[in-house]
Amino acid sequence: MNNKIILLFLTIVLTSCSSTDSEWKSLIADNSLEGWHIFQDDGSKKGWIVEDRTLIFNGVSDMESGEGDASLLSDKVYGNFEIKFDWKIIPGGNSGFMWGVREDEKYNYPYQTGPEIQILDPAIYDDPNIALGGEIEVNNAIEDLITHKHFVGALYDLSAPEKTNVARPSEQWNSYHIKIDYKANRGEVILNDVLINSFPLEGPEWDAMVLNSKFSRPEDAEYLGDARWFDYGKFSKGHICFQDHPGMVSFRNIKIRELDNYIAADKSLPNILFIPVDDLRPDIGAYGDEFILTPNMDRLARQGVTFDRAYCQQAVCNPSRASLLTGLRPDSIQVWDLRTDFRDNVPDVVTLPQFFKQHGYTTIGLGKAFHNNDPDTISWSITPENINGFPFDPDAVYVNEEILAIQQEKIEQLKANGKSRIDQLGHWYVKANATENADVDDDAYYDGAQTTRAIEILQELKSESKPFFLSVGYYRPHLPFNAPKKYWDLYNRSEIPLAENQYIPEGSPAYLVHGEAELRGYSDCHNLPLPGEAAWDEDRQREIKHGYYASVSYTDAQIGRLLDELERLGLAENTLVILWGDHGWKLGEHNGWCKQTNYEIDTRVPLIISGARVSAKGRHTKALTEFVDIYPTLCALANFAVPEHLQGTSLVPLLENPDLEWKTAAYSQFLLGRFGRTKTVEGEQMGYAIRTDRYRYVEWYSWIKEEKIAGDLLCNELFDHQIDPQENKNIATDPAHREIVEALSQQLKKGWRYSKPQIRISTENE
């Protein structure tokens, strides 16, 4: 028989390795109820039967009095576990699943000593909270559920409109996947493959829910209004229970997996060292820059994969970081500026560190992960700590006497004008000069001091049984470029190369080169020219670039200290290290400075994924990749299911084969006119950019701020990277490129979903 080649085109599916069947144990076997009992029962099982491995309750109970109760309890006590089962209920019926159950002789109610997930006919009540078919309840009496809202679900907003139709009608099978993990202090309820709730099992969040519950009946206060109430979610071990309640209910495919044993056996869960670096553009030795000295970032690259064409979703700190850490694009979270807290728009979104926290990791954040003033404390197992002696936002820290005098003079001016810039730690936040060269130790500045603290934390984490997600976010090379003298001494200023293209792109409006207002705000840079004016004095340019390079090398040295400690502690072999800079940065290119444009110089970013589970060590990839890809990548590398709502693509295949064909485009955007230099911009404008293998194409629209939508198309830009890699000439209006403009415009409007990667797999059949 002739060989024939079958070509199969598969869209990458964002799922991780699933658990094996051997990890799961069936709880109903051989059509018997062996291993189950009913509290204070005579052995009759009171209405529970098994047919074809389906557990059925067809009896009657009186939940008002508790007499005749036939809730079915496991003989075995379970701690941390996952359970899966299907359920079906007759019209008007209700049941429930409980965990951590203790058989309480005093009250004769076994299910009064553990939290419950309600199982209800979705049509039974008008209340959408109940119609979900899946509530978390503490006091299980159904009349109280209706009249007094005694259930945790209401406090956790399970009744979000998009989730009210999850449960299927009565007499149809539904599926539950429930995870109760006291190590991670998190429970999860998945109904019909939809995550409908994630909740704490103990601690301040749990106690707050309890305190927010209200009791109306004296008997509630008697047995629920004391300290026992707070213990409901703290039963780290107990029976599991299927409740009866009036009406017929059936359960099938009941399987359980004990997480204590599973986690103990899975020593391969990788630790994660997450290293965001503020304002770091790809000026790194690993990216081919032969002038800058970054031996430790280069060392990471040798141990991992370097992404040569990675792009942020918006070239300014807050939107870029919020997008990366939520796995959602700026328009989805509506974060386009420095002030918006993403939780104002998507309050229930689970961030990247929060996801790992929910999945058993200790998550700790030092320095800058989210934007400066928004540490997002619920993402971390431990509230982010401040380093003693440093302000809340420690970027503008000076030590030289002459610069401290400038800073103090500005403070006195603010006081005289009745103004205050004192942060929550009692420090003044005032910027002085744009650079500082001080003969001090590394720990005199924040990045060195936090590295010392990070090393202490690594030593503490070494002794823990849980994997960790440690984020150490560096401020340098963000302005001001303050670094110890030894890092300035690495460079001869007269040899520092200047930007070759110190002019506005030909054919583009001058105001689109944006961002330099940040640098102009420093005391010694008020004379910085606008991009459309003559270039800045070369000595000043070299001074600023010198400061940038010194700052990068200073941060590189701190990263080296972290890597050394990982190796000394024996943690390196099982630790993933992710290095990324939140956006690019102009150092005179297009006669501009800082970030905040849609050009390649600002949207292209460094990204290195290194260490454990990276096969193609020391390799580079030219694949078009995006920051929203990091979240699903780390989920997949840890063998967790990738949440379906994420808007990026797991990069795991590229960590094995960097030469794979990948996305057809990467997407970025930028909002002009809201911050920075706004006088030269007429109203707010939103620019949407697409980067393909050859082209960068941008469309600029008027922005309707009140409606948060784009208005009229104002202008467009097209750059051909094959002949113009610096993006010096906008050819969008050239008639010769009309068809390219039309094609790219259509691709831009279709959006990122139409640019996902495809893999071609060939096989041979006889």
PDB file of C-alpha atoms in Angstrom, residues 5 63 81 175 271:
ATOM      1  CA  ILE A   5       0.539  12.048   3.856  1.00  0.00           C
ATOM      2  CA  MET A  63     -36.701  18.902  57.226  1.00  0.00           C
ATOM      3  CA  PHE A  81     -10.197  16.577  47.985  1.00  0.00           C
ATOM      4  CA  SER A 175     -22.380  17.819  36.437  1.00  0.00           C
ATOM      5  CA  ASN A 271       8.023  26.944  41.754  1.00  0.00           C
TER       6      ASN A 271
END
